[in-house]
PDB file of C-alpha atoms and ligand atoms in Angstrom:
ATOM      1  CA  ALA H   1      96.381  17.644  89.913  1.00 69.00           C
ATOM      2  CA  ALA H   2      98.565  14.734  88.857  1.00 81.00           C
ATOM      3  CA  LYS H   3     100.952  15.292  91.810  1.00 82.00           C
ATOM      4  CA  LYS H   4      98.047  15.500  94.285  1.00 77.00           C
ATOM      5  CA  ASP H   5      96.573  12.281  92.893  1.00 82.00           C
ATOM      6  CA  LYS H   6      99.921  10.526  93.317  1.00 77.00           C
ATOM      7  CA  VAL H   7     100.110  11.682  96.973  1.00 68.00           C
ATOM      8  CA  SER H   8      96.555  10.647  97.774  1.00 84.00           C
ATOM      9  CA  LYS H   9      97.017   7.248  96.071  1.00 89.00           C
ATOM     10  CA  LYS H  10     100.180   6.704  98.156  1.00 86.00           C
ATOM     11  CA  LEU H  11      98.291   7.713 101.299  1.00 87.00           C
ATOM     12  CA  ILE H  12      95.408   5.306 100.626  1.00 88.00           C
ATOM     13  CA  LYS H  13      97.984   2.568  99.990  1.00 90.00           C
ATOM     14  CA  GLU H  14      99.715   3.442 103.317  1.00 91.00           C
ATOM     15  CA  LEU H  15      96.556   3.710 105.377  1.00 95.00           C
ATOM     16  CA  ALA H  16      94.757   0.572 104.140  1.00 95.00           C
ATOM     17  CA  PRO H  17      97.052  -1.690 106.215  1.00 96.00           C
ATOM     18  CA  CYS H  18      96.473   0.588 109.216  1.00 98.00           C
ATOM     19  CA  LYS H  19      92.723  -0.073 108.970  1.00 97.00           C
ATOM     20  CA  ALA H  20      93.430  -3.830 108.929  1.00 97.00           C
ATOM     21  CA  ILE H  21      95.685  -3.573 112.003  1.00 98.00           C
ATOM     22  CA  LEU H  22      93.070  -1.474 113.823  1.00 98.00           C
ATOM     23  CA  GLU H  23      90.394  -4.124 113.158  1.00 98.00           C
ATOM     24  CA  ASP H  24      92.696  -6.827 114.545  1.00 98.00           C
ATOM     25  CA  LEU H  25      93.329  -4.696 117.661  1.00 98.00           C
ATOM     26  CA  GLU H  26      89.582  -4.150 118.169  1.00 98.00           C
ATOM     27  CA  CYS H  27      88.762  -7.870 118.120  1.00 98.00           C
ATOM     28  CA  HIS H  28      91.695  -8.937 120.346  1.00 98.00           C
ATOM     29  CA  ASP H  29      90.612 -10.600 123.638  1.00 98.00           C
ATOM     30  CA  ASP H  30      92.563  -8.010 125.621  1.00 98.00           C
ATOM     31  CA  ALA H  31      91.170  -4.955 123.809  1.00 99.00           C
ATOM     32  CA  TRP H  32      88.297  -4.380 126.288  1.00 98.00           C
ATOM     33  CA  PRO H  33      89.987  -1.533 128.233  1.00 98.00           C
ATOM     34  CA  PHE H  34      90.876   0.332 125.026  1.00 99.00           C
ATOM     35  CA  LEU H  35      87.738   0.155 122.858  1.00 99.00           C
ATOM     36  CA  LEU H  36      86.263   3.451 124.124  1.00 98.00           C
ATOM     37  CA  PRO H  37      87.622   6.579 125.870  1.00 98.00           C
ATOM     38  CA  VAL H  38      88.323   5.979 129.594  1.00 98.00           C
ATOM     39  CA  ASN H  39      85.225   6.931 131.605  1.00 98.00           C
ATOM     40  CA  THR H  40      86.392   9.992 133.559  1.00 97.00           C
ATOM     41  CA  LYS H  41      83.319   9.774 135.845  1.00 97.00           C
ATOM     42  CA  GLN H  42      84.404   6.251 136.805  1.00 97.00           C
ATOM     43  CA  PHE H  43      88.064   7.417 137.028  1.00 98.00           C
ATOM     44  CA  PRO H  44      87.961  11.100 138.134  1.00 97.00           C
ATOM     45  CA  THR H  45      91.778  11.470 138.322  1.00 98.00           C
ATOM     46  CA  TYR H  46      92.269  10.272 134.717  1.00 98.00           C
ATOM     47  CA  LYS H  47      91.957  13.694 133.050  1.00 96.00           C
ATOM     48  CA  LYS H  48      94.485  15.210 135.465  1.00 97.00           C
ATOM     49  CA  ILE H  49      97.076  12.458 135.015  1.00 98.00           C
ATOM     50  CA  ILE H  50      96.666  11.681 131.275  1.00 98.00           C
ATOM     51  CA  LYS H  51      97.183  14.757 129.070  1.00 98.00           C
ATOM     52  CA  CYS H  52      96.476  13.022 125.728  1.00 98.00           C
ATOM     53  CA  PRO H  53      93.727  10.413 126.133  1.00 98.00           C
ATOM     54  CA  MET H  54      93.429   8.013 123.196  1.00 99.00           C
ATOM     55  CA  ASP H  55      91.401   4.877 122.414  1.00 99.00           C
ATOM     56  CA  LEU H  56      90.618   2.564 119.478  1.00 99.00           C
ATOM     57  CA  SER H  57      87.246   4.157 118.642  1.00 98.00           C
ATOM     58  CA  THR H  58      88.905   7.578 118.310  1.00 98.00           C
ATOM     59  CA  ILE H  59      91.588   6.157 115.990  1.00 98.00           C
ATOM     60  CA  LYS H  60      88.895   4.409 113.939  1.00 98.00           C
ATOM     61  CA  LYS H  61      87.048   7.738 113.498  1.00 98.00           C
ATOM     62  CA  ARG H  62      90.281   9.535 112.590  1.00 98.00           C
ATOM     63  CA  LEU H  63      91.011   6.908 109.908  1.00 97.00           C
ATOM     64  CA  GLN H  64      87.489   7.272 108.493  1.00 95.00           C
ATOM     65  CA  ASP H  65      87.787  11.091 108.535  1.00 95.00           C
ATOM     66  CA  MET H  66      91.146  10.978 106.673  1.00 94.00           C
ATOM     67  CA  TYR H  67      92.719  12.760 109.651  1.00 97.00           C
ATOM     68  CA  TYR H  68      96.057  10.953 109.310  1.00 97.00           C
ATOM     69  CA  LYS H  69      98.546  12.335 106.798  1.00 96.00           C
ATOM     70  CA  SER H  70     100.873   9.311 107.142  1.00 96.00           C
ATOM     71  CA  ARG H  71     100.937   5.871 108.711  1.00 96.00           C
ATOM     72  CA  GLU H  72     103.427   7.226 111.252  1.00 97.00           C
ATOM     73  CA  GLU H  73     100.714   9.505 112.665  1.00 98.00           C
ATOM     74  CA  PHE H  74      98.438   6.459 113.022  1.00 98.00           C
ATOM     75  CA  CYS H  75     101.228   4.536 114.797  1.00 98.00           C
ATOM     76  CA  THR H  76     101.836   7.441 117.211  1.00 98.00           C
ATOM     77  CA  ASP H  77      98.158   7.484 118.269  1.00 99.00           C
ATOM     78  CA  VAL H  78      98.136   3.707 118.858  1.00 99.00           C
ATOM     79  CA  ARG H  79     101.294   3.907 120.989  1.00 99.00           C
ATOM     80  CA  GLN H  80      99.660   6.773 122.945  1.00 99.00           C
ATOM     81  CA  ILE H  81      96.980   4.310 124.121  1.00 99.00           C
ATOM     82  CA  PHE H  82      99.579   1.950 125.595  1.00 99.00           C
ATOM     83  CA  ASN H  83     101.776   4.702 127.040  1.00 99.00           C
ATOM     84  CA  ASN H  84      98.715   6.192 128.801  1.00 99.00           C
ATOM     85  CA  CYS H  85      97.869   2.709 130.085  1.00 99.00           C
ATOM     86  CA  GLU H  86     101.340   2.264 131.612  1.00 98.00           C
ATOM     87  CA  THR H  87     101.131   5.700 133.232  1.00 98.00           C
ATOM     88  CA  PHE H  88      97.749   5.103 134.853  1.00 98.00           C
ATOM     89  CA  ASN H  89      97.808   1.356 135.663  1.00 98.00           C
ATOM     90  CA  GLU H  90     100.068  -0.992 137.649  1.00 98.00           C
ATOM     91  CA  ASP H  91     101.889  -3.504 135.419  1.00 98.00           C
ATOM     92  CA  ASP H  92     100.301  -6.436 137.277  1.00 97.00           C
ATOM     93  CA  SER H  93      96.750  -5.000 137.217  1.00 98.00           C
ATOM     94  CA  PRO H  94      94.195  -6.495 134.763  1.00 98.00           C
ATOM     95  CA  VAL H  95      94.217  -3.323 132.615  1.00 98.00           C
ATOM     96  CA  GLY H  96      98.005  -2.999 132.908  1.00 99.00           C
ATOM     97  CA  LYS H  97      98.545  -6.574 131.755  1.00 98.00           C
ATOM     98  CA  ALA H  98      96.092  -6.120 128.865  1.00 99.00           C
ATOM     99  CA  GLY H  99      98.035  -3.015 127.801  1.00 99.00           C
ATOM    100  CA  HIS H 100     101.375  -4.834 127.684  1.00 98.00           C
ATOM    101  CA  CYS H 101      99.830  -7.696 125.730  1.00 98.00           C
ATOM    102  CA  MET H 102      98.108  -5.380 123.230  1.00 99.00           C
ATOM    103  CA  ARG H 103     101.297  -3.341 122.753  1.00 99.00           C
ATOM    104  CA  GLN H 104     103.282  -6.503 121.910  1.00 98.00           C
ATOM    105  CA  PHE H 105     100.562  -7.607 119.490  1.00 98.00           C
ATOM    106  CA  PHE H 106     100.502  -4.188 117.802  1.00 98.00           C
ATOM    107  CA  GLU H 107     104.289  -3.803 117.502  1.00 98.00           C
ATOM    108  CA  ALA H 108     104.562  -7.244 115.880  1.00 98.00           C
ATOM    109  CA  ARG H 109     101.860  -6.353 113.345  1.00 97.00           C
ATOM    110  CA  TRP H 110     103.518  -2.972 112.769  1.00 97.00           C
ATOM    111  CA  ASN H 111     106.881  -4.646 112.043  1.00 97.00           C
ATOM    112  CA  ASP H 112     105.239  -7.066 109.574  1.00 95.00           C
ATOM    113  CA  LEU H 113     103.796  -4.078 107.721  1.00 92.00           C
ATOM    114  CA  CYS H 114     107.040  -2.150 107.684  1.00 88.00           C
ATOM    115  CA  THR H 115     109.147  -5.148 106.539  1.00 92.00           C
ATOM    116  CA  SER H 116     106.624  -6.407 103.959  1.00 87.00           C
ATOM    117  CA  HIS H 117     107.272  -4.893 100.507  1.00 73.00           C
TER     118      HIS H 117
HETATM  119  C1  D9Q O 201      92.538   2.207 129.528  1.00 89.25           C
HETATM  120  N1  D9Q O 201      91.921   2.059 130.824  1.00 89.25           N
HETATM  121  C2  D9Q O 201      90.735   1.404 130.937  1.00 89.25           C
HETATM  122  C3  D9Q O 201      90.164   1.227 132.182  1.00 89.25           C
HETATM  123  C4  D9Q O 201      88.894   0.469 132.344  1.00 89.25           C
HETATM  124  O1  D9Q O 201      88.572   0.020 133.418  1.00 89.25           O
HETATM  125  N2  D9Q O 201      88.116   0.264 131.301  1.00 89.25           N
HETATM  126  C5  D9Q O 201      86.933  -0.526 131.571  1.00 89.25           C
HETATM  127  C6  D9Q O 201      85.970  -0.451 130.479  1.00 89.25           C
HETATM  128  N3  D9Q O 201      84.796  -1.174 130.930  1.00 89.25           N
HETATM  129  C7  D9Q O 201      84.780  -2.514 130.312  1.00 89.25           C
HETATM  130  C8  D9Q O 201      83.349  -2.753 129.960  1.00 89.25           C
HETATM  131  C9  D9Q O 201      82.607  -1.479 130.130  1.00 89.25           C
HETATM  132  C10 D9Q O 201      83.607  -0.436 130.553  1.00 89.25           C
HETATM  133  C11 D9Q O 201      90.796   1.729 133.335  1.00 89.25           C
HETATM  134  C12 D9Q O 201      91.977   2.405 133.195  1.00 89.25           C
HETATM  135  C13 D9Q O 201      92.570   2.581 131.924  1.00 89.25           C
HETATM  136  O2  D9Q O 201      93.646   3.169 131.782  1.00 89.25           O
END
């Protein structure tokens, strides 16, 4: 039991900063394309082109459900959002530009977290 407790304490410590980063992503001015899953009725080709859809509301639920076993898994899901965005949108489109901006914002916050100890 002691070992398990140590692991879970470490995990809570790791994932708390992830929750903070997620909240900052959600309230960013350029977060509007990423708050909810892409509407595949509005964009019928999306499902065919994007094999692993991801969005901020899904990540929020996964955090709440203790789905992530490490902060790396959280980071991978966030990066999936921006990789999908680059695949589906032109760089100079409104959504494409928002994706590049949000990725820069995230990676800076991720570096802070990884270098702060
Ligand atoms: C990530 N992503 C998002 C879109 C998009 O247009 N989202 C709009 C969302 N609307 C804003 C207010 C209501 C719904 C298109 C392509 C794409 O890759």
